[in-house]
Amino acid sequence: MELCIDTSTRWAGIALAQDGVIAREASWYSRQNHTMEVAPAVQHLLGLESLTIPELSAIVIAIGPGNFSALRTGLSLVKGFVQAAGLPVVAVGSLEVEAYPYVGLGRPVCPLLDAGRGNLAWAIYEGFKEGEPLVLTEEQVSTLEEVLRAAPSNTIYCGEGISKVREELESQVSLEATLALAPSPTRHLSALAQLGHLGLQTGRTADPATLQPRYLRGPAISKPKPPKRIK
């Protein structure tokens, strides 16, 4: 079985899949406690199938973009598992996971994730071929205005970030566009599992030693204030 892990945002998810088909899964809203929650959840899920880490066939991880600390937590956990068991790893972009359920509709798909400070992480895809995205616009962080300038008029907008800009989208997009207003979590673990399995089949495994999350934005650390003058 493949273990799938997504800690891209506060919506965390883990799953066990057999050849890309979900066998068991769990998703929850984490209040920035990924460090304490994900590892026990993985052990619980494995226990339900009477499995141990070395008995897995591979690990699939959503690699971002997303929250800085959350992504680091997920990747650190995966690297620990790989070091202990020598499992292959497939890294899948979180925006690709958001887009995958909609790409069969024959229209451009623009997944959105909240990047903070009034910005969105986004890309535009026209489809997938053997699990690889066919990219119209590369992943980036910008304002909604820049998204709308780049997106074709018949784009399908989807993803967790829609909730942040729904009113603006509804008032500005073309009548040909579609807003996929799905309940959270919007990243389906079934999509992550399928993309991961396709990655395994086509040999697109990652080197755990050099694998890094796609942050698209650094950690939210404020600049230190200048020292006060002592009079």
PDB file of C-alpha atoms in Angstrom:
ATOM      1  CA  MET A   1       0.000   0.000   0.000  1.00  0.00           C
ATOM      2  CA  GLU A   2       0.973   3.629  -0.513  1.00  0.00           C
ATOM      3  CA  LEU A   3       0.849   6.125   2.348  1.00  0.00           C
ATOM      4  CA  CYS A   4      -0.377   9.563   1.234  1.00  0.00           C
ATOM      5  CA  ILE A   5       0.260  12.672   3.342  1.00  0.00           C
ATOM      6  CA  ASP A   6      -0.975  16.230   2.805  1.00  0.00           C
ATOM      7  CA  THR A   7      -0.027  18.957   5.281  1.00  0.00           C
ATOM      8  CA  SER A   8      -0.116  21.840   2.802  1.00  0.00           C
ATOM      9  CA  THR A   9      -2.502  23.971   4.862  1.00  0.00           C
ATOM     10  CA  ARG A  10      -4.471  23.746   8.090  1.00  0.00           C
ATOM     11  CA  TRP A  11      -6.583  21.092   6.394  1.00  0.00           C
ATOM     12  CA  ALA A  12      -4.427  18.022   6.912  1.00  0.00           C
ATOM     13  CA  GLY A  13      -5.052  14.607   5.410  1.00  0.00           C
ATOM     14  CA  ILE A  14      -3.562  11.129   5.336  1.00  0.00           C
ATOM     15  CA  ALA A  15      -4.602   8.032   3.426  1.00  0.00           C
ATOM     16  CA  LEU A  16      -3.659   4.471   2.619  1.00  0.00           C
ATOM     17  CA  ALA A  17      -4.122   3.534  -1.027  1.00  0.00           C
ATOM     18  CA  GLN A  18      -3.682   0.382  -3.066  1.00  0.00           C
ATOM     19  CA  ASP A  19      -2.455   1.153  -6.587  1.00  0.00           C
ATOM     20  CA  GLY A  20      -3.888   4.668  -6.330  1.00  0.00           C
ATOM     21  CA  VAL A  21      -7.273   3.628  -4.915  1.00  0.00           C
ATOM     22  CA  ILE A  22      -8.081   4.834  -1.399  1.00  0.00           C
ATOM     23  CA  ALA A  23      -8.480   2.102   1.216  1.00  0.00           C
ATOM     24  CA  ARG A  24      -8.607   4.304   4.327  1.00  0.00           C
ATOM     25  CA  GLU A  25      -8.348   8.043   4.839  1.00  0.00           C
ATOM     26  CA  ALA A  26      -8.643  10.756   7.451  1.00  0.00           C
ATOM     27  CA  SER A  27      -8.854  14.539   7.086  1.00  0.00           C
ATOM     28  CA  TRP A  28      -9.125  17.193   9.762  1.00  0.00           C
ATOM     29  CA  TYR A  29      -8.718  20.906  10.409  1.00  0.00           C
ATOM     30  CA  SER A  30      -5.483  21.441  12.299  1.00  0.00           C
ATOM     31  CA  ARG A  31      -5.051  24.624  14.270  1.00  0.00           C
ATOM     32  CA  GLN A  32      -1.347  24.708  13.381  1.00  0.00           C
ATOM     33  CA  ASN A  33      -0.688  21.569  15.424  1.00  0.00           C
ATOM     34  CA  HIS A  34       0.539  19.393  12.569  1.00  0.00           C
ATOM     35  CA  THR A  35       3.650  18.458  14.539  1.00  0.00           C
ATOM     36  CA  MET A  36       1.599  16.804  17.288  1.00  0.00           C
ATOM     37  CA  GLU A  37      -1.227  15.433  15.151  1.00  0.00           C
ATOM     38  CA  VAL A  38       0.089  13.905  11.934  1.00  0.00           C
ATOM     39  CA  ALA A  39       2.441  11.193  13.225  1.00  0.00           C
ATOM     40  CA  PRO A  40      -0.131   9.706  15.673  1.00  0.00           C
ATOM     41  CA  ALA A  41      -2.779   9.829  12.937  1.00  0.00           C
ATOM     42  CA  VAL A  42      -0.492   7.896  10.580  1.00  0.00           C
ATOM     43  CA  GLN A  43       0.194   5.257  13.219  1.00  0.00           C
ATOM     44  CA  HIS A  44      -3.540   4.920  13.903  1.00  0.00           C
ATOM     45  CA  LEU A  45      -4.338   4.488  10.206  1.00  0.00           C
ATOM     46  CA  LEU A  46      -1.589   1.895   9.792  1.00  0.00           C
ATOM     47  CA  GLY A  47      -2.908   0.047  12.832  1.00  0.00           C
ATOM     48  CA  LEU A  48      -6.358  -0.241  11.271  1.00  0.00           C
ATOM     49  CA  GLU A  49      -4.763  -2.188   8.411  1.00  0.00           C
ATOM     50  CA  SER A  50      -2.298  -4.041  10.680  1.00  0.00           C
ATOM     51  CA  LEU A  51       0.585  -2.488   8.738  1.00  0.00           C
ATOM     52  CA  THR A  52       3.971  -1.081   9.658  1.00  0.00           C
ATOM     53  CA  ILE A  53       5.992   1.505   7.740  1.00  0.00           C
ATOM     54  CA  PRO A  54       8.426  -1.061   6.217  1.00  0.00           C
ATOM     55  CA  GLU A  55       5.452  -2.979   4.792  1.00  0.00           C
ATOM     56  CA  LEU A  56       4.363  -0.006   2.671  1.00  0.00           C
ATOM     57  CA  SER A  57       5.213   0.124  -1.034  1.00  0.00           C
ATOM     58  CA  ALA A  58       5.701   3.912  -1.297  1.00  0.00           C
ATOM     59  CA  ILE A  59       4.949   7.304   0.225  1.00  0.00           C
ATOM     60  CA  VAL A  60       3.161  10.096  -1.638  1.00  0.00           C
ATOM     61  CA  ILE A  61       3.399  13.632  -0.282  1.00  0.00           C
ATOM     62  CA  ALA A  62       1.736  16.893  -1.279  1.00  0.00           C
ATOM     63  CA  ILE A  63       4.780  19.135  -1.570  1.00  0.00           C
ATOM     64  CA  GLY A  64       3.143  22.574  -1.650  1.00  0.00           C
ATOM     65  CA  PRO A  65       2.707  25.442  -2.084  1.00  0.00           C
ATOM     66  CA  GLY A  66       1.297  25.900   1.353  1.00  0.00           C
ATOM     67  CA  ASN A  67       1.970  26.863   4.925  1.00  0.00           C
ATOM     68  CA  PHE A  68       5.683  27.011   5.747  1.00  0.00           C
ATOM     69  CA  SER A  69       5.702  25.113   9.049  1.00  0.00           C
ATOM     70  CA  ALA A  70       2.972  22.668   7.998  1.00  0.00           C
ATOM     71  CA  LEU A  71       4.856  21.611   4.874  1.00  0.00           C
ATOM     72  CA  ARG A  72       8.076  21.178   6.855  1.00  0.00           C
ATOM     73  CA  THR A  73       6.256  18.936   9.337  1.00  0.00           C
ATOM     74  CA  GLY A  74       4.921  16.638   6.632  1.00  0.00           C
ATOM     75  CA  LEU A  75       8.210  16.403   4.776  1.00  0.00           C
ATOM     76  CA  SER A  76      10.235  15.785   7.944  1.00  0.00           C
ATOM     77  CA  LEU A  77       7.913  12.913   8.803  1.00  0.00           C
ATOM     78  CA  VAL A  78       8.267  11.430   5.322  1.00  0.00           C
ATOM     79  CA  LYS A  79      12.058  11.707   5.409  1.00  0.00           C
ATOM     80  CA  GLY A  80      12.088   9.886   8.734  1.00  0.00           C
ATOM     81  CA  PHE A  81       9.961   7.064   7.335  1.00  0.00           C
ATOM     82  CA  VAL A  82      12.133   6.785   4.236  1.00  0.00           C
ATOM     83  CA  GLN A  83      15.343   6.721   6.237  1.00  0.00           C
ATOM     84  CA  ALA A  84      13.979   3.897   8.373  1.00  0.00           C
ATOM     85  CA  ALA A  85      12.429   1.795   5.595  1.00  0.00           C
ATOM     86  CA  GLY A  86      14.017   2.882   2.301  1.00  0.00           C
ATOM     87  CA  LEU A  87      10.683   3.526   0.584  1.00  0.00           C
ATOM     88  CA  PRO A  88      10.277   5.354  -2.746  1.00  0.00           C
ATOM     89  CA  VAL A  89       8.735   8.826  -2.510  1.00  0.00           C
ATOM     90  CA  VAL A  90       6.536  10.646  -5.008  1.00  0.00           C
ATOM     91  CA  ALA A  91       6.093  14.405  -4.515  1.00  0.00           C
ATOM     92  CA  VAL A  92       2.927  15.958  -5.952  1.00  0.00           C
ATOM     93  CA  GLY A  93       2.205  19.678  -6.162  1.00  0.00           C
ATOM     94  CA  SER A  94      -0.654  20.783  -3.912  1.00  0.00           C
ATOM     95  CA  LEU A  95      -2.141  22.950  -6.672  1.00  0.00           C
ATOM     96  CA  GLU A  96      -2.085  19.910  -8.946  1.00  0.00           C
ATOM     97  CA  VAL A  97      -4.061  17.970  -6.337  1.00  0.00           C
ATOM     98  CA  GLU A  98      -6.621  20.789  -6.199  1.00  0.00           C
ATOM     99  CA  ALA A  99      -6.951  20.867  -9.997  1.00  0.00           C
ATOM    100  CA  TYR A 100      -6.958  17.148 -10.807  1.00  0.00           C
ATOM    101  CA  PRO A 101     -10.694  16.421 -10.233  1.00  0.00           C
ATOM    102  CA  TYR A 102     -11.650  19.060 -12.826  1.00  0.00           C
ATOM    103  CA  VAL A 103      -9.177  18.565 -15.664  1.00  0.00           C
ATOM    104  CA  GLY A 104     -11.347  16.049 -17.496  1.00  0.00           C
ATOM    105  CA  LEU A 105     -13.886  18.769 -18.300  1.00  0.00           C
ATOM    106  CA  GLY A 106     -11.848  20.072 -21.236  1.00  0.00           C
ATOM    107  CA  ARG A 107     -11.366  23.595 -19.890  1.00  0.00           C
ATOM    108  CA  PRO A 108      -8.502  25.468 -18.202  1.00  0.00           C
ATOM    109  CA  VAL A 109      -8.380  24.901 -14.442  1.00  0.00           C
ATOM    110  CA  CYS A 110      -7.029  27.480 -11.995  1.00  0.00           C
ATOM    111  CA  PRO A 111      -6.592  26.201  -8.419  1.00  0.00           C
ATOM    112  CA  LEU A 112      -6.253  28.853  -5.715  1.00  0.00           C
ATOM    113  CA  LEU A 113      -4.628  28.695  -2.285  1.00  0.00           C
ATOM    114  CA  ASP A 114      -4.495  31.520   0.229  1.00  0.00           C
ATOM    115  CA  ALA A 115      -0.913  32.817   0.392  1.00  0.00           C
ATOM    116  CA  GLY A 116      -1.605  35.470   3.023  1.00  0.00           C
ATOM    117  CA  ARG A 117      -1.224  39.252   2.863  1.00  0.00           C
ATOM    118  CA  GLY A 118      -3.996  39.494   0.279  1.00  0.00           C
ATOM    119  CA  ASN A 119      -2.239  37.183  -2.177  1.00  0.00           C
ATOM    120  CA  LEU A 120      -3.026  33.819  -3.744  1.00  0.00           C
ATOM    121  CA  ALA A 121      -0.863  30.893  -4.800  1.00  0.00           C
ATOM    122  CA  TRP A 122      -2.128  29.695  -8.171  1.00  0.00           C
ATOM    123  CA  ALA A 123      -1.391  28.131 -11.530  1.00  0.00           C
ATOM    124  CA  ILE A 124      -3.411  27.322 -14.639  1.00  0.00           C
ATOM    125  CA  TYR A 125      -3.538  23.818 -16.116  1.00  0.00           C
ATOM    126  CA  GLU A 126      -5.085  22.572 -19.336  1.00  0.00           C
ATOM    127  CA  GLY A 127      -4.934  18.909 -18.372  1.00  0.00           C
ATOM    128  CA  PHE A 128      -2.714  16.062 -17.212  1.00  0.00           C
ATOM    129  CA  LYS A 129      -0.791  13.466 -19.191  1.00  0.00           C
ATOM    130  CA  GLU A 130       0.254  10.324 -17.293  1.00  0.00           C
ATOM    131  CA  GLY A 131      -0.004  12.315 -14.075  1.00  0.00           C
ATOM    132  CA  GLU A 132       2.105  15.232 -15.308  1.00  0.00           C
ATOM    133  CA  PRO A 133       0.319  18.602 -15.458  1.00  0.00           C
ATOM    134  CA  LEU A 134       0.021  20.393 -18.783  1.00  0.00           C
ATOM    135  CA  VAL A 135       0.794  23.903 -17.592  1.00  0.00           C
ATOM    136  CA  LEU A 136      -0.619  27.073 -19.110  1.00  0.00           C
ATOM    137  CA  THR A 137       0.671  29.356 -16.338  1.00  0.00           C
ATOM    138  CA  GLU A 138       3.356  28.306 -13.856  1.00  0.00           C
ATOM    139  CA  GLU A 139       2.855  28.326 -10.090  1.00  0.00           C
ATOM    140  CA  GLN A 140       3.186  31.782  -8.590  1.00  0.00           C
ATOM    141  CA  VAL A 141       1.947  34.099  -5.868  1.00  0.00           C
ATOM    142  CA  SER A 142       0.122  37.286  -6.789  1.00  0.00           C
ATOM    143  CA  THR A 143      -3.050  39.290  -6.309  1.00  0.00           C
ATOM    144  CA  LEU A 144      -6.414  38.155  -7.652  1.00  0.00           C
ATOM    145  CA  GLU A 145      -6.209  40.875 -10.303  1.00  0.00           C
ATOM    146  CA  GLU A 146      -3.154  39.209 -11.828  1.00  0.00           C
ATOM    147  CA  VAL A 147      -4.898  35.823 -11.759  1.00  0.00           C
ATOM    148  CA  LEU A 148      -7.855  37.231 -13.673  1.00  0.00           C
ATOM    149  CA  ARG A 149      -5.605  38.870 -16.257  1.00  0.00           C
ATOM    150  CA  ALA A 150      -3.898  35.542 -16.982  1.00  0.00           C
ATOM    151  CA  ALA A 151      -6.890  33.184 -16.901  1.00  0.00           C
ATOM    152  CA  PRO A 152      -8.879  32.405 -20.076  1.00  0.00           C
ATOM    153  CA  SER A 153     -12.529  33.433 -19.958  1.00  0.00           C
ATOM    154  CA  ASN A 154     -13.802  29.831 -19.635  1.00  0.00           C
ATOM    155  CA  THR A 155     -11.557  28.908 -16.706  1.00  0.00           C
ATOM    156  CA  ILE A 156     -12.722  26.668 -13.869  1.00  0.00           C
ATOM    157  CA  TYR A 157     -11.606  28.193 -10.550  1.00  0.00           C
ATOM    158  CA  CYS A 158     -11.214  25.765  -7.671  1.00  0.00           C
ATOM    159  CA  GLY A 159      -9.332  25.199  -4.444  1.00  0.00           C
ATOM    160  CA  GLU A 160      -9.242  26.185  -0.823  1.00  0.00           C
ATOM    161  CA  GLY A 161      -8.455  29.814  -1.661  1.00  0.00           C
ATOM    162  CA  ILE A 162     -11.800  30.448  -3.364  1.00  0.00           C
ATOM    163  CA  SER A 163     -13.454  31.109  -0.011  1.00  0.00           C
ATOM    164  CA  LYS A 164     -11.154  34.117   0.505  1.00  0.00           C
ATOM    165  CA  VAL A 165     -12.040  35.798  -2.791  1.00  0.00           C
ATOM    166  CA  ARG A 166     -15.453  34.404  -3.681  1.00  0.00           C
ATOM    167  CA  GLU A 167     -17.265  37.746  -3.841  1.00  0.00           C
ATOM    168  CA  GLU A 168     -14.570  39.329  -5.998  1.00  0.00           C
ATOM    169  CA  LEU A 169     -14.533  36.339  -8.338  1.00  0.00           C
ATOM    170  CA  GLU A 170     -18.306  36.273  -8.712  1.00  0.00           C
ATOM    171  CA  SER A 171     -18.365  39.955  -9.600  1.00  0.00           C
ATOM    172  CA  GLN A 172     -15.415  39.946 -12.015  1.00  0.00           C
ATOM    173  CA  VAL A 173     -15.194  36.651 -13.917  1.00  0.00           C
ATOM    174  CA  SER A 174     -16.777  36.018 -17.305  1.00  0.00           C
ATOM    175  CA  LEU A 175     -20.113  34.224 -17.590  1.00  0.00           C
ATOM    176  CA  GLU A 176     -18.164  31.405 -19.258  1.00  0.00           C
ATOM    177  CA  ALA A 177     -16.139  30.811 -16.089  1.00  0.00           C
ATOM    178  CA  THR A 178     -17.078  28.350 -13.342  1.00  0.00           C
ATOM    179  CA  LEU A 179     -16.443  28.556  -9.608  1.00  0.00           C
ATOM    180  CA  ALA A 180     -16.118  25.059  -8.132  1.00  0.00           C
ATOM    181  CA  LEU A 181     -17.418  25.786  -4.631  1.00  0.00           C
ATOM    182  CA  ALA A 182     -16.575  22.514  -2.911  1.00  0.00           C
ATOM    183  CA  PRO A 183     -16.703  21.978   0.870  1.00  0.00           C
ATOM    184  CA  SER A 184     -13.413  21.727   2.750  1.00  0.00           C
ATOM    185  CA  PRO A 185     -11.095  19.953   2.487  1.00  0.00           C
ATOM    186  CA  THR A 186     -10.951  20.818  -1.197  1.00  0.00           C
ATOM    187  CA  ARG A 187      -7.803  18.766  -1.876  1.00  0.00           C
ATOM    188  CA  HIS A 188      -9.099  15.244  -2.350  1.00  0.00           C
ATOM    189  CA  LEU A 189      -6.846  12.513  -1.011  1.00  0.00           C
ATOM    190  CA  SER A 190      -8.106  10.338  -3.863  1.00  0.00           C
ATOM    191  CA  ALA A 191      -6.517  12.809  -6.306  1.00  0.00           C
ATOM    192  CA  LEU A 192      -3.233  12.746  -4.381  1.00  0.00           C
ATOM    193  CA  ALA A 193      -3.285   8.937  -4.379  1.00  0.00           C
ATOM    194  CA  GLN A 194      -3.988   8.702  -8.115  1.00  0.00           C
ATOM    195  CA  LEU A 195      -1.302  11.218  -9.051  1.00  0.00           C
ATOM    196  CA  GLY A 196       1.155   9.490  -6.742  1.00  0.00           C
ATOM    197  CA  HIS A 197       0.446   6.103  -8.291  1.00  0.00           C
ATOM    198  CA  LEU A 198       0.922   7.512 -11.790  1.00  0.00           C
ATOM    199  CA  GLY A 199       4.219   8.981 -10.618  1.00  0.00           C
ATOM    200  CA  LEU A 200       5.328   5.568  -9.403  1.00  0.00           C
ATOM    201  CA  GLN A 201       4.315   3.923 -12.670  1.00  0.00           C
ATOM    202  CA  THR A 202       6.288   6.417 -14.740  1.00  0.00           C
ATOM    203  CA  GLY A 203       9.338   6.469 -12.469  1.00  0.00           C
ATOM    204  CA  ARG A 204       8.917  10.042 -11.214  1.00  0.00           C
ATOM    205  CA  THR A 205      10.203   9.377  -7.715  1.00  0.00           C
ATOM    206  CA  ALA A 206      12.011  12.025  -5.695  1.00  0.00           C
ATOM    207  CA  ASP A 207      15.326  11.944  -3.869  1.00  0.00           C
ATOM    208  CA  PRO A 208      14.356  12.351  -0.194  1.00  0.00           C
ATOM    209  CA  ALA A 209      17.772  13.802   0.640  1.00  0.00           C
ATOM    210  CA  THR A 210      17.270  16.819  -1.618  1.00  0.00           C
ATOM    211  CA  LEU A 211      13.473  17.090  -1.636  1.00  0.00           C
ATOM    212  CA  GLN A 212      12.245  20.510  -0.509  1.00  0.00           C
ATOM    213  CA  PRO A 213       8.718  21.910  -0.130  1.00  0.00           C
ATOM    214  CA  ARG A 214       7.408  24.459  -2.608  1.00  0.00           C
ATOM    215  CA  TYR A 215       6.858  27.338  -0.251  1.00  0.00           C
ATOM    216  CA  LEU A 216       6.409  30.165  -2.785  1.00  0.00           C
ATOM    217  CA  ARG A 217       6.671  32.357   0.306  1.00  0.00           C
ATOM    218  CA  GLY A 218       9.047  32.268   3.238  1.00  0.00           C
ATOM    219  CA  PRO A 219       8.026  31.938   6.870  1.00  0.00           C
ATOM    220  CA  ALA A 220       5.947  34.767   8.290  1.00  0.00           C
ATOM    221  CA  ILE A 221       8.637  36.204  10.524  1.00  0.00           C
ATOM    222  CA  SER A 222       8.456  39.894  11.215  1.00  0.00           C
ATOM    223  CA  LYS A 223      11.559  42.036  10.934  1.00  0.00           C
ATOM    224  CA  PRO A 224      13.184  42.868  14.257  1.00  0.00           C
ATOM    225  CA  LYS A 225      12.450  46.321  15.542  1.00  0.00           C
ATOM    226  CA  PRO A 226      15.395  48.710  15.835  1.00  0.00           C
ATOM    227  CA  PRO A 227      16.733  49.066  19.380  1.00  0.00           C
ATOM    228  CA  LYS A 228      15.350  51.917  21.411  1.00  0.00           C
ATOM    229  CA  ARG A 229      17.652  54.767  22.215  1.00  0.00           C
ATOM    230  CA  ILE A 230      18.490  55.127  25.858  1.00  0.00           C
ATOM    231  CA  LYS A 231      18.279  58.730  26.922  1.00  0.00           C
TER     232      LYS A 231
END
